[in-house]
Structure formats: C-alpha cells, structure tokens
Amino acid sequence: MSPHLAAPRRTLDVGSADAPSVGWMRGAQQHVSLDLFPEGLRPGEGVVGSATELPFADATFDVVSAFDVVEHCADDARAVAELVRVLAPGGRMLLSVPAYQWAWSDHDVRAGHHRRYTRPAFVELVEGAGVHVLRATYAFAGVFPLFAAERLVRRVRPARPGEARLPQVSPGVDRALTGVCRAEARVLRRRDLPFGSSVLVAALKPPSRPAHA
C-alpha cells in the first residue's frame, strides 16, 4: 500500500483506533483517525464517528484508509461512498476486507461482520462508488492453508454459547508465521496473489475536470 500513499497533506484512517496497522502512514502530514469508540484514539487527531456518516466536508483528505472496516457496515455501499465523498479528486483510497464467504464462522459473528468478499466482488463495490481501482490482490496466502483448516474445524465443532475461541499458538509458531508473512510482503511488492484470507485494494478518485470558460 505504501507506494500509493505518495506525499499527502492530510490523511484519514477509519476504524483503527489502536492504529498498529497504520503506523507506516504517519508522516509530516495532518493525520486523522476515526472510530466509533473513543478508547485508543489519540488526543488531537482522534474523532468519534461512523464510517457511514463521516463528519467531514467533501474532498477533505488526500488519502483515506479503512482496513477491515467495510465488512462491519450493514450498508457497505454507503460506507465506501462516504470514503469517496471525503476524498479529494486525485486522492487515493486504501482498503482491506476479509475474503471468501465460505470461510464465514462464529468468529465473524463475534467480530460483528456482515459479510466476506471475493476480490472481483469487492472491486465491483469500490468501482461502483466512482473510483478507479489501481490494484487489487489477495493477501496472507502463505498462511492460508492454516486459515482454511482452522475454519473447517470451526464448522465441524462450532463454539459453544459464551465461548470465546481463538487459536492458541506458541511463541515459536508465532515467529514462524510472522516470517512467512514478511516473505509474502516482499512478493506483494512485485505481484498480486491469487488467493488469501484478505483482499487489499488501492483506488484512485479521478481528478476534477477543469470547467469550460
């Protein structure tokens, strides 16, 4: 995603109050974070609000990001339209969503998801809001076999009511999986991936056409 950041004057990240995944976006520009909940928002840059009713004027930001946010919105088309509305002409929109409806499980229910996406379906949703998709790829292909197996287990043995079930991994396994993801990140710099547990999209809002005299 970083090549699409360029040198913005003002950026907005929606739905990432703890902001561990968007530290790479921070620079000299004005950065605004928005979330439904105030916990984790930084004083001076945090705004409480909804992705489907962004409290900003049209064309305010040069870059708008929403990582693992759109799937939480019952009206995903409206959420994407709002992101496009506050994006300046010529600005970039950076998005991620979970992949594949067949992977739906009790984890999605607990997380408050409404759906999962294929790459073509998400591209259609984004371009339907009036922007041009520059890049769309799956991600986390390297750990995808483990992801698929874990979702199969959830289908065979659903969680009991009140049971919060997350996979437990040892520090060694965690380091190994992180290493796989780092290697994949290097691949993603050069090419798209044909499958994975997430879909990543970078899109461009068309520049404004000059008015005729």
mmCIF file with all atom_site columns, C-alpha atoms in Angstrom:
data_model
loop_
_atom_site.group_PDB
_atom_site.id
_atom_site.type_symbol
_atom_site.label_atom_id
_atom_site.label_alt_id
_atom_site.label_comp_id
_atom_site.label_asym_id
_atom_site.label_entity_id
_atom_site.label_seq_id
_atom_site.pdbx_PDB_ins_code
_atom_site.Cartn_x
_atom_site.Cartn_y
_atom_site.Cartn_z
_atom_site.occupancy
_atom_site.B_iso_or_equiv
_atom_site.pdbx_formal_charge
_atom_site.auth_seq_id
_atom_site.auth_comp_id
_atom_site.auth_asym_id
_atom_site.auth_atom_id
_atom_site.pdbx_PDB_model_num
ATOM 1   C CA . MET A 1 1   ? 0.000   0.000   0.000   1.00 0.00 ? 1   MET A CA 1
ATOM 2   C CA . SER A 1 2   ? 2.829   2.436   0.763   1.00 0.00 ? 2   SER A CA 1
ATOM 3   C CA . PRO A 1 3   ? 3.574   3.399   -2.880  1.00 0.00 ? 3   PRO A CA 1
ATOM 4   C CA . HIS A 1 4   ? 0.021   4.699   -3.115  1.00 0.00 ? 4   HIS A CA 1
ATOM 5   C CA . LEU A 1 5   ? 0.495   6.971   -0.094  1.00 0.00 ? 5   LEU A CA 1
ATOM 6   C CA . ALA A 1 6   ? 2.723   9.420   -2.024  1.00 0.00 ? 6   ALA A CA 1
ATOM 7   C CA . ALA A 1 7   ? 3.134   12.755  -0.157  1.00 0.00 ? 7   ALA A CA 1
ATOM 8   C CA . PRO A 1 8   ? -0.310  13.700  1.160   1.00 0.00 ? 8   PRO A CA 1
ATOM 9   C CA . ARG A 1 9   ? -1.159  16.869  3.044   1.00 0.00 ? 9   ARG A CA 1
ATOM 10  C CA . ARG A 1 10  ? -3.988  15.272  5.007   1.00 0.00 ? 10  ARG A CA 1
ATOM 11  C CA . THR A 1 11  ? -4.847  11.602  5.663   1.00 0.00 ? 11  THR A CA 1
ATOM 12  C CA . LEU A 1 12  ? -7.775  9.829   7.300   1.00 0.00 ? 12  LEU A CA 1
ATOM 13  C CA . ASP A 1 13  ? -7.812  6.335   8.769   1.00 0.00 ? 13  ASP A CA 1
ATOM 14  C CA . VAL A 1 14  ? -11.265 4.970   9.595   1.00 0.00 ? 14  VAL A CA 1
ATOM 15  C CA . GLY A 1 15  ? -11.884 2.307   12.220  1.00 0.00 ? 15  GLY A CA 1
ATOM 16  C CA . SER A 1 16  ? -8.389  1.756   13.600  1.00 0.00 ? 16  SER A CA 1
ATOM 17  C CA . ALA A 1 17  ? -8.340  3.443   16.997  1.00 0.00 ? 17  ALA A CA 1
ATOM 18  C CA . ASP A 1 18  ? -5.364  1.414   18.229  1.00 0.00 ? 18  ASP A CA 1
ATOM 19  C CA . ALA A 1 19  ? -3.571  2.177   14.938  1.00 0.00 ? 19  ALA A CA 1
ATOM 20  C CA . PRO A 1 20  ? -0.994  -0.635  14.972  1.00 0.00 ? 20  PRO A CA 1
ATOM 21  C CA . SER A 1 21  ? -1.544  -1.327  11.281  1.00 0.00 ? 21  SER A CA 1
ATOM 22  C CA . VAL A 1 22  ? -1.275  2.266   10.057  1.00 0.00 ? 22  VAL A CA 1
ATOM 23  C CA . GLY A 1 23  ? 1.907   3.478   11.717  1.00 0.00 ? 23  GLY A CA 1
ATOM 24  C CA . TRP A 1 24  ? 3.533   3.442   8.269   1.00 0.00 ? 24  TRP A CA 1
ATOM 25  C CA . MET A 1 25  ? 1.025   6.092   7.163   1.00 0.00 ? 25  MET A CA 1
ATOM 26  C CA . ARG A 1 26  ? 2.241   8.666   9.669   1.00 0.00 ? 26  ARG A CA 1
ATOM 27  C CA . GLY A 1 27  ? 4.493   11.449  8.411   1.00 0.00 ? 27  GLY A CA 1
ATOM 28  C CA . ALA A 1 28  ? 4.612   15.213  8.236   1.00 0.00 ? 28  ALA A CA 1
ATOM 29  C CA . GLN A 1 29  ? 1.010   15.441  7.069   1.00 0.00 ? 29  GLN A CA 1
ATOM 30  C CA . GLN A 1 30  ? -2.049  16.046  9.247   1.00 0.00 ? 30  GLN A CA 1
ATOM 31  C CA . HIS A 1 31  ? -3.383  12.610  10.186  1.00 0.00 ? 31  HIS A CA 1
ATOM 32  C CA . VAL A 1 32  ? -6.899  11.995  11.477  1.00 0.00 ? 32  VAL A CA 1
ATOM 33  C CA . SER A 1 33  ? -8.179  8.731   12.997  1.00 0.00 ? 33  SER A CA 1
ATOM 34  C CA . LEU A 1 34  ? -11.897 7.982   13.274  1.00 0.00 ? 34  LEU A CA 1
ATOM 35  C CA . ASP A 1 35  ? -13.600 5.255   15.272  1.00 0.00 ? 35  ASP A CA 1
ATOM 36  C CA . LEU A 1 36  ? -16.978 4.538   16.850  1.00 0.00 ? 36  LEU A CA 1
ATOM 37  C CA . PHE A 1 37  ? -15.333 4.332   20.264  1.00 0.00 ? 37  PHE A CA 1
ATOM 38  C CA . PRO A 1 38  ? -13.005 6.883   21.889  1.00 0.00 ? 38  PRO A CA 1
ATOM 39  C CA . GLU A 1 39  ? -10.749 4.282   23.520  1.00 0.00 ? 39  GLU A CA 1
ATOM 40  C CA . GLY A 1 40  ? -7.420  4.250   21.734  1.00 0.00 ? 40  GLY A CA 1
ATOM 41  C CA . LEU A 1 41  ? -7.925  7.477   19.786  1.00 0.00 ? 41  LEU A CA 1
ATOM 42  C CA . ARG A 1 42  ? -5.029  9.911   20.127  1.00 0.00 ? 42  ARG A CA 1
ATOM 43  C CA . PRO A 1 43  ? -5.756  13.376  21.528  1.00 0.00 ? 43  PRO A CA 1
ATOM 44  C CA . GLY A 1 44  ? -5.583  15.991  18.812  1.00 0.00 ? 44  GLY A CA 1
ATOM 45  C CA . GLU A 1 45  ? -6.169  13.602  15.916  1.00 0.00 ? 45  GLU A CA 1
ATOM 46  C CA . GLY A 1 46  ? -8.945  11.253  17.053  1.00 0.00 ? 46  GLY A CA 1
ATOM 47  C CA . VAL A 1 47  ? -12.558 11.760  16.036  1.00 0.00 ? 47  VAL A CA 1
ATOM 48  C CA . VAL A 1 48  ? -15.532 9.687   17.210  1.00 0.00 ? 48  VAL A CA 1
ATOM 49  C CA . GLY A 1 49  ? -17.869 8.941   14.318  1.00 0.00 ? 49  GLY A CA 1
ATOM 50  C CA . SER A 1 50  ? -19.386 6.394   11.949  1.00 0.00 ? 50  SER A CA 1
ATOM 51  C CA . ALA A 1 51  ? -17.958 5.165   8.647   1.00 0.00 ? 51  ALA A CA 1
ATOM 52  C CA . THR A 1 52  ? -21.401 5.540   7.070   1.00 0.00 ? 52  THR A CA 1
ATOM 53  C CA . GLU A 1 53  ? -21.780 9.179   8.212   1.00 0.00 ? 53  GLU A CA 1
ATOM 54  C CA . LEU A 1 54  ? -18.323 10.694  8.178   1.00 0.00 ? 54  LEU A CA 1
ATOM 55  C CA . PRO A 1 55  ? -18.272 14.097  9.959   1.00 0.00 ? 55  PRO A CA 1
ATOM 56  C CA . PHE A 1 56  ? -16.072 15.769  7.344   1.00 0.00 ? 56  PHE A CA 1
ATOM 57  C CA . ALA A 1 57  ? -16.659 18.029  4.358   1.00 0.00 ? 57  ALA A CA 1
ATOM 58  C CA . ASP A 1 58  ? -16.389 16.775  0.792   1.00 0.00 ? 58  ASP A CA 1
ATOM 59  C CA . ALA A 1 59  ? -12.877 16.401  -0.654  1.00 0.00 ? 59  ALA A CA 1
ATOM 60  C CA . THR A 1 60  ? -11.097 16.923  2.693   1.00 0.00 ? 60  THR A CA 1
ATOM 61  C CA . PHE A 1 61  ? -8.387  14.232  2.525   1.00 0.00 ? 61  PHE A CA 1
ATOM 62  C CA . ASP A 1 62  ? -5.687  13.236  0.050   1.00 0.00 ? 62  ASP A CA 1
ATOM 63  C CA . VAL A 1 63  ? -5.599  9.632   1.317   1.00 0.00 ? 63  VAL A CA 1
ATOM 64  C CA . VAL A 1 64  ? -8.403  7.716   3.041   1.00 0.00 ? 64  VAL A CA 1
ATOM 65  C CA . SER A 1 65  ? -7.862  4.255   4.504   1.00 0.00 ? 65  SER A CA 1
ATOM 66  C CA . ALA A 1 66  ? -10.235 1.717   6.055   1.00 0.00 ? 66  ALA A CA 1
ATOM 67  C CA . PHE A 1 67  ? -8.612  -1.578  6.974   1.00 0.00 ? 67  PHE A CA 1
ATOM 68  C CA . ASP A 1 68  ? -11.053 -4.337  7.992   1.00 0.00 ? 68  ASP A CA 1
ATOM 69  C CA . VAL A 1 69  ? -13.890 -1.842  8.372   1.00 0.00 ? 69  VAL A CA 1
ATOM 70  C CA . VAL A 1 70  ? -16.313 -2.118  5.432   1.00 0.00 ? 70  VAL A CA 1
ATOM 71  C CA . GLU A 1 71  ? -17.386 -5.651  6.379   1.00 0.00 ? 71  GLU A CA 1
ATOM 72  C CA . HIS A 1 72  ? -18.664 -4.268  9.702   1.00 0.00 ? 72  HIS A CA 1
ATOM 73  C CA . CYS A 1 73  ? -21.140 -1.958  7.916   1.00 0.00 ? 73  CYS A CA 1
ATOM 74  C CA . ALA A 1 74  ? -24.616 -3.260  7.117   1.00 0.00 ? 74  ALA A CA 1
ATOM 75  C CA . ASP A 1 75  ? -24.689 -0.870  4.141   1.00 0.00 ? 75  ASP A CA 1
ATOM 76  C CA . ASP A 1 76  ? -21.237 -1.415  2.696   1.00 0.00 ? 76  ASP A CA 1
ATOM 77  C CA . ALA A 1 77  ? -22.003 0.607   -0.451  1.00 0.00 ? 77  ALA A CA 1
ATOM 78  C CA . ARG A 1 78  ? -22.800 3.645   1.675   1.00 0.00 ? 78  ARG A CA 1
ATOM 79  C CA . ALA A 1 79  ? -19.608 3.229   3.686   1.00 0.00 ? 79  ALA A CA 1
ATOM 80  C CA . VAL A 1 80  ? -17.483 3.152   0.536   1.00 0.00 ? 80  VAL A CA 1
ATOM 81  C CA . ALA A 1 81  ? -19.423 6.099   -0.913  1.00 0.00 ? 81  ALA A CA 1
ATOM 82  C CA . GLU A 1 82  ? -18.697 8.117   2.236   1.00 0.00 ? 82  GLU A CA 1
ATOM 83  C CA . LEU A 1 83  ? -14.991 7.334   1.973   1.00 0.00 ? 83  LEU A CA 1
ATOM 84  C CA . VAL A 1 84  ? -15.038 8.515   -1.629  1.00 0.00 ? 84  VAL A CA 1
ATOM 85  C CA . ARG A 1 85  ? -17.005 11.653  -0.732  1.00 0.00 ? 85  ARG A CA 1
ATOM 86  C CA . VAL A 1 86  ? -14.390 12.949  1.717   1.00 0.00 ? 86  VAL A CA 1
ATOM 87  C CA . LEU A 1 87  ? -11.532 12.026  -0.645  1.00 0.00 ? 87  LEU A CA 1
ATOM 88  C CA . ALA A 1 88  ? -10.113 14.866  -2.741  1.00 0.00 ? 88  ALA A CA 1
ATOM 89  C CA . PRO A 1 89  ? -10.040 14.487  -6.539  1.00 0.00 ? 89  PRO A CA 1
ATOM 90  C CA . GLY A 1 90  ? -6.817  12.718  -7.444  1.00 0.00 ? 90  GLY A CA 1
ATOM 91  C CA . GLY A 1 91  ? -6.644  11.190  -3.952  1.00 0.00 ? 91  GLY A CA 1
ATOM 92  C CA . ARG A 1 92  ? -6.119  7.531   -3.096  1.00 0.00 ? 92  ARG A CA 1
ATOM 93  C CA . MET A 1 93  ? -8.298  5.150   -1.111  1.00 0.00 ? 93  MET A CA 1
ATOM 94  C CA . LEU A 1 94  ? -6.696  2.137   0.631   1.00 0.00 ? 94  LEU A CA 1
ATOM 95  C CA . LEU A 1 95  ? -8.912  -0.713  1.839   1.00 0.00 ? 95  LEU A CA 1
ATOM 96  C CA . SER A 1 96  ? -8.843  -4.262  3.167   1.00 0.00 ? 96  SER A CA 1
ATOM 97  C CA . VAL A 1 97  ? -11.628 -6.754  3.871   1.00 0.00 ? 97  VAL A CA 1
ATOM 98  C CA . PRO A 1 98  ? -11.809 -10.443 4.855   1.00 0.00 ? 98  PRO A CA 1
ATOM 99  C CA . ALA A 1 99  ? -12.019 -12.897 1.972   1.00 0.00 ? 99  ALA A CA 1
ATOM 100 C CA . TYR A 1 100 ? -14.450 -15.661 0.989   1.00 0.00 ? 100 TYR A CA 1
ATOM 101 C CA . GLN A 1 101 ? -17.972 -16.117 2.290   1.00 0.00 ? 101 GLN A CA 1
ATOM 102 C CA . TRP A 1 102 ? -17.322 -19.862 2.564   1.00 0.00 ? 102 TRP A CA 1
ATOM 103 C CA . ALA A 1 103 ? -14.913 -19.015 5.383   1.00 0.00 ? 103 ALA A CA 1
ATOM 104 C CA . TRP A 1 104 ? -17.729 -17.481 7.454   1.00 0.00 ? 104 TRP A CA 1
ATOM 105 C CA . SER A 1 105 ? -17.693 -18.761 11.034  1.00 0.00 ? 105 SER A CA 1
ATOM 106 C CA . ASP A 1 106 ? -18.614 -17.885 14.589  1.00 0.00 ? 106 ASP A CA 1
ATOM 107 C CA . HIS A 1 107 ? -15.512 -15.686 14.611  1.00 0.00 ? 107 HIS A CA 1
ATOM 108 C CA . ASP A 1 108 ? -17.164 -13.383 12.040  1.00 0.00 ? 108 ASP A CA 1
ATOM 109 C CA . VAL A 1 109 ? -20.329 -13.255 14.135  1.00 0.00 ? 109 VAL A CA 1
ATOM 110 C CA . ARG A 1 110 ? -18.385 -12.309 17.251  1.00 0.00 ? 110 ARG A CA 1
ATOM 111 C CA . ALA A 1 111 ? -16.397 -9.713  15.329  1.00 0.00 ? 111 ALA A CA 1
ATOM 112 C CA . GLY A 1 112 ? -19.562 -8.036  14.064  1.00 0.00 ? 112 GLY A CA 1
ATOM 113 C CA . HIS A 1 113 ? -19.038 -8.802  10.389  1.00 0.00 ? 113 HIS A CA 1
ATOM 114 C CA . HIS A 1 114 ? -21.908 -8.681  7.896   1.00 0.00 ? 114 HIS A CA 1
ATOM 115 C CA . ARG A 1 115 ? -20.132 -10.474 5.057   1.00 0.00 ? 115 ARG A CA 1
ATOM 116 C CA . ARG A 1 116 ? -16.845 -11.573 3.495   1.00 0.00 ? 116 ARG A CA 1
ATOM 117 C CA . TYR A 1 117 ? -15.733 -10.792 -0.081  1.00 0.00 ? 117 TYR A CA 1
ATOM 118 C CA . THR A 1 118 ? -14.056 -12.167 -3.166  1.00 0.00 ? 118 THR A CA 1
ATOM 119 C CA . ARG A 1 119 ? -11.640 -9.900  -4.989  1.00 0.00 ? 119 ARG A CA 1
ATOM 120 C CA . PRO A 1 120 ? -13.976 -9.379  -8.001  1.00 0.00 ? 120 PRO A CA 1
ATOM 121 C CA . ALA A 1 121 ? -16.946 -8.594  -5.757  1.00 0.00 ? 121 ALA A CA 1
ATOM 122 C CA . PHE A 1 122 ? -15.011 -6.049  -3.729  1.00 0.00 ? 122 PHE A CA 1
ATOM 123 C CA . VAL A 1 123 ? -13.576 -4.391  -6.836  1.00 0.00 ? 123 VAL A CA 1
ATOM 124 C CA . GLU A 1 124 ? -17.121 -4.079  -8.208  1.00 0.00 ? 124 GLU A CA 1
ATOM 125 C CA . LEU A 1 125 ? -18.292 -2.481  -4.950  1.00 0.00 ? 125 LEU A CA 1
ATOM 126 C CA . VAL A 1 126 ? -15.416 0.016   -4.889  1.00 0.00 ? 126 VAL A CA 1
ATOM 127 C CA . GLU A 1 127 ? -15.630 0.995   -8.556  1.00 0.00 ? 127 GLU A CA 1
ATOM 128 C CA . GLY A 1 128 ? -19.382 1.389   -8.162  1.00 0.00 ? 128 GLY A CA 1
ATOM 129 C CA . ALA A 1 129 ? -18.615 4.352   -5.891  1.00 0.00 ? 129 ALA A CA 1
ATOM 130 C CA . GLY A 1 130 ? -16.920 6.180   -8.753  1.00 0.00 ? 130 GLY A CA 1
ATOM 131 C CA . VAL A 1 131 ? -13.216 5.476   -8.236  1.00 0.00 ? 131 VAL A CA 1
ATOM 132 C CA . HIS A 1 132 ? -10.689 3.601   -10.346 1.00 0.00 ? 132 HIS A CA 1
ATOM 133 C CA . VAL A 1 133 ? -9.041  0.543   -8.802  1.00 0.00 ? 133 VAL A CA 1
ATOM 134 C CA . LEU A 1 134 ? -5.275  0.748   -9.214  1.00 0.00 ? 134 LEU A CA 1
ATOM 135 C CA . ARG A 1 135 ? -4.527  -2.567  -7.568  1.00 0.00 ? 135 ARG A CA 1
ATOM 136 C CA . ALA A 1 136 ? -6.494  -5.433  -6.042  1.00 0.00 ? 136 ALA A CA 1
ATOM 137 C CA . THR A 1 137 ? -4.903  -8.524  -4.561  1.00 0.00 ? 137 THR A CA 1
ATOM 138 C CA . TYR A 1 138 ? -5.445  -11.224 -2.012  1.00 0.00 ? 138 TYR A CA 1
ATOM 139 C CA . ALA A 1 139 ? -3.098  -11.354 0.979   1.00 0.00 ? 139 ALA A CA 1
ATOM 140 C CA . PHE A 1 140 ? -1.947  -13.857 3.629   1.00 0.00 ? 140 PHE A CA 1
ATOM 141 C CA . ALA A 1 141 ? -1.641  -16.628 1.055   1.00 0.00 ? 141 ALA A CA 1
ATOM 142 C CA . GLY A 1 142 ? 1.351   -18.106 2.869   1.00 0.00 ? 142 GLY A CA 1
ATOM 143 C CA . VAL A 1 143 ? -0.678  -18.936 5.963   1.00 0.00 ? 143 VAL A CA 1
ATOM 144 C CA . PHE A 1 144 ? -3.863  -19.657 4.014   1.00 0.00 ? 144 PHE A CA 1
ATOM 145 C CA . PRO A 1 145 ? -3.758  -23.467 4.466   1.00 0.00 ? 145 PRO A CA 1
ATOM 146 C CA . LEU A 1 146 ? -3.755  -22.997 8.242   1.00 0.00 ? 146 LEU A CA 1
ATOM 147 C CA . PHE A 1 147 ? -6.554  -20.434 7.974   1.00 0.00 ? 147 PHE A CA 1
ATOM 148 C CA . ALA A 1 148 ? -8.687  -22.777 5.873   1.00 0.00 ? 148 ALA A CA 1
ATOM 149 C CA . ALA A 1 149 ? -8.065  -25.684 8.243   1.00 0.00 ? 149 ALA A CA 1
ATOM 150 C CA . GLU A 1 150 ? -8.979  -23.587 11.263  1.00 0.00 ? 150 GLU A CA 1
ATOM 151 C CA . ARG A 1 151 ? -12.249 -22.509 9.627   1.00 0.00 ? 151 ARG A CA 1
ATOM 152 C CA . LEU A 1 152 ? -13.033 -26.136 8.778   1.00 0.00 ? 152 LEU A CA 1
ATOM 153 C CA . VAL A 1 153 ? -12.569 -27.058 12.434  1.00 0.00 ? 153 VAL A CA 1
ATOM 154 C CA . ARG A 1 154 ? -14.949 -24.288 13.425  1.00 0.00 ? 154 ARG A CA 1
ATOM 155 C CA . ARG A 1 155 ? -17.583 -25.690 11.080  1.00 0.00 ? 155 ARG A CA 1
ATOM 156 C CA . VAL A 1 156 ? -17.163 -29.213 12.435  1.00 0.00 ? 156 VAL A CA 1
ATOM 157 C CA . ARG A 1 157 ? -17.080 -28.083 16.055  1.00 0.00 ? 157 ARG A CA 1
ATOM 158 C CA . PRO A 1 158 ? -18.829 -24.710 16.468  1.00 0.00 ? 158 PRO A CA 1
ATOM 159 C CA . ALA A 1 159 ? -18.077 -22.712 19.584  1.00 0.00 ? 159 ALA A CA 1
ATOM 160 C CA . ARG A 1 160 ? -20.486 -23.132 22.465  1.00 0.00 ? 160 ARG A CA 1
ATOM 161 C CA . PRO A 1 161 ? -22.539 -20.102 23.574  1.00 0.00 ? 161 PRO A CA 1
ATOM 162 C CA . GLY A 1 162 ? -20.335 -17.780 25.561  1.00 0.00 ? 162 GLY A CA 1
ATOM 163 C CA . GLU A 1 163 ? -17.121 -19.480 24.450  1.00 0.00 ? 163 GLU A CA 1
ATOM 164 C CA . ALA A 1 164 ? -14.545 -17.088 23.045  1.00 0.00 ? 164 ALA A CA 1
ATOM 165 C CA . ARG A 1 165 ? -12.342 -19.347 20.954  1.00 0.00 ? 165 ARG A CA 1
ATOM 166 C CA . LEU A 1 166 ? -9.178  -18.053 19.367  1.00 0.00 ? 166 LEU A CA 1
ATOM 167 C CA . PRO A 1 167 ? -6.347  -20.294 18.174  1.00 0.00 ? 167 PRO A CA 1
ATOM 168 C CA . GLN A 1 168 ? -3.530  -20.567 20.711  1.00 0.00 ? 168 GLN A CA 1
ATOM 169 C CA . VAL A 1 169 ? -0.024  -20.544 19.238  1.00 0.00 ? 169 VAL A CA 1
ATOM 170 C CA . SER A 1 170 ? 3.370   -20.812 20.869  1.00 0.00 ? 170 SER A CA 1
ATOM 171 C CA . PRO A 1 171 ? 5.955   -18.005 20.552  1.00 0.00 ? 171 PRO A CA 1
ATOM 172 C CA . GLY A 1 172 ? 7.929   -20.195 18.159  1.00 0.00 ? 172 GLY A CA 1
ATOM 173 C CA . VAL A 1 173 ? 4.957   -20.793 15.879  1.00 0.00 ? 173 VAL A CA 1
ATOM 174 C CA . ASP A 1 174 ? 4.108   -17.096 16.072  1.00 0.00 ? 174 ASP A CA 1
ATOM 175 C CA . ARG A 1 175 ? 7.619   -16.178 14.899  1.00 0.00 ? 175 ARG A CA 1
ATOM 176 C CA . ALA A 1 176 ? 7.429   -18.719 12.074  1.00 0.00 ? 176 ALA A CA 1
ATOM 177 C CA . LEU A 1 177 ? 4.072   -17.434 10.844  1.00 0.00 ? 177 LEU A CA 1
ATOM 178 C CA . THR A 1 178 ? 5.279   -13.837 11.077  1.00 0.00 ? 178 THR A CA 1
ATOM 179 C CA . GLY A 1 179 ? 8.299   -14.812 8.995   1.00 0.00 ? 179 GLY A CA 1
ATOM 180 C CA . VAL A 1 180 ? 6.028   -16.294 6.330   1.00 0.00 ? 180 VAL A CA 1
ATOM 181 C CA . CYS A 1 181 ? 4.007   -13.064 6.222   1.00 0.00 ? 181 CYS A CA 1
ATOM 182 C CA . ARG A 1 182 ? 7.164   -10.949 5.923   1.00 0.00 ? 182 ARG A CA 1
ATOM 183 C CA . ALA A 1 183 ? 8.325   -13.050 2.994   1.00 0.00 ? 183 ALA A CA 1
ATOM 184 C CA . GLU A 1 184 ? 4.923   -12.668 1.385   1.00 0.00 ? 184 GLU A CA 1
ATOM 185 C CA . ALA A 1 185 ? 5.104   -8.887  1.855   1.00 0.00 ? 185 ALA A CA 1
ATOM 186 C CA . ARG A 1 186 ? 8.225   -8.868  -0.316  1.00 0.00 ? 186 ARG A CA 1
ATOM 187 C CA . VAL A 1 187 ? 6.378   -10.824 -3.006  1.00 0.00 ? 187 VAL A CA 1
ATOM 188 C CA . LEU A 1 188 ? 3.439   -8.418  -2.838  1.00 0.00 ? 188 LEU A CA 1
ATOM 189 C CA . ARG A 1 189 ? 5.728   -5.544  -3.764  1.00 0.00 ? 189 ARG A CA 1
ATOM 190 C CA . ARG A 1 190 ? 6.127   -7.133  -7.191  1.00 0.00 ? 190 ARG A CA 1
ATOM 191 C CA . ARG A 1 191 ? 2.967   -9.117  -7.921  1.00 0.00 ? 191 ARG A CA 1
ATOM 192 C CA . ASP A 1 192 ? -0.595  -9.881  -6.878  1.00 0.00 ? 192 ASP A CA 1
ATOM 193 C CA . LEU A 1 193 ? -1.557  -13.093 -5.118  1.00 0.00 ? 193 LEU A CA 1
ATOM 194 C CA . PRO A 1 194 ? -4.290  -15.390 -6.483  1.00 0.00 ? 194 PRO A CA 1
ATOM 195 C CA . PHE A 1 195 ? -5.784  -16.298 -3.092  1.00 0.00 ? 195 PHE A CA 1
ATOM 196 C CA . GLY A 1 196 ? -5.576  -15.435 0.598   1.00 0.00 ? 196 GLY A CA 1
ATOM 197 C CA . SER A 1 197 ? -7.671  -14.668 3.650   1.00 0.00 ? 197 SER A CA 1
ATOM 198 C CA . SER A 1 198 ? -7.858  -10.914 2.951   1.00 0.00 ? 198 SER A CA 1
ATOM 199 C CA . VAL A 1 199 ? -8.481  -8.664  -0.040  1.00 0.00 ? 199 VAL A CA 1
ATOM 200 C CA . LEU A 1 200 ? -6.437  -5.463  -0.424  1.00 0.00 ? 200 LEU A CA 1
ATOM 201 C CA . VAL A 1 201 ? -7.461  -2.641  -2.750  1.00 0.00 ? 201 VAL A CA 1
ATOM 202 C CA . ALA A 1 202 ? -5.878  0.677   -3.712  1.00 0.00 ? 202 ALA A CA 1
ATOM 203 C CA . ALA A 1 203 ? -8.083  3.032   -5.711  1.00 0.00 ? 203 ALA A CA 1
ATOM 204 C CA . LEU A 1 204 ? -7.826  6.494   -7.254  1.00 0.00 ? 204 LEU A CA 1
ATOM 205 C CA . LYS A 1 205 ? -10.510 9.170   -7.278  1.00 0.00 ? 205 LYS A CA 1
ATOM 206 C CA . PRO A 1 206 ? -10.488 10.738  -10.749 1.00 0.00 ? 206 PRO A CA 1
ATOM 207 C CA . PRO A 1 207 ? -9.117  14.289  -10.864 1.00 0.00 ? 207 PRO A CA 1
ATOM 208 C CA . SER A 1 208 ? -11.636 17.063  -11.371 1.00 0.00 ? 208 SER A CA 1
ATOM 209 C CA . ARG A 1 209 ? -12.102 18.219  -14.920 1.00 0.00 ? 209 ARG A CA 1
ATOM 210 C CA . PRO A 1 210 ? -11.420 21.928  -15.438 1.00 0.00 ? 210 PRO A CA 1
ATOM 211 C CA . ALA A 1 211 ? -14.534 23.999  -16.001 1.00 0.00 ? 211 ALA A CA 1
ATOM 212 C CA . HIS A 1 212 ? -15.007 25.386  -19.513 1.00 0.00 ? 212 HIS A CA 1
ATOM 213 C CA . ALA A 1 213 ? -14.746 29.149  -19.828 1.00 0.00 ? 213 ALA A CA 1
#
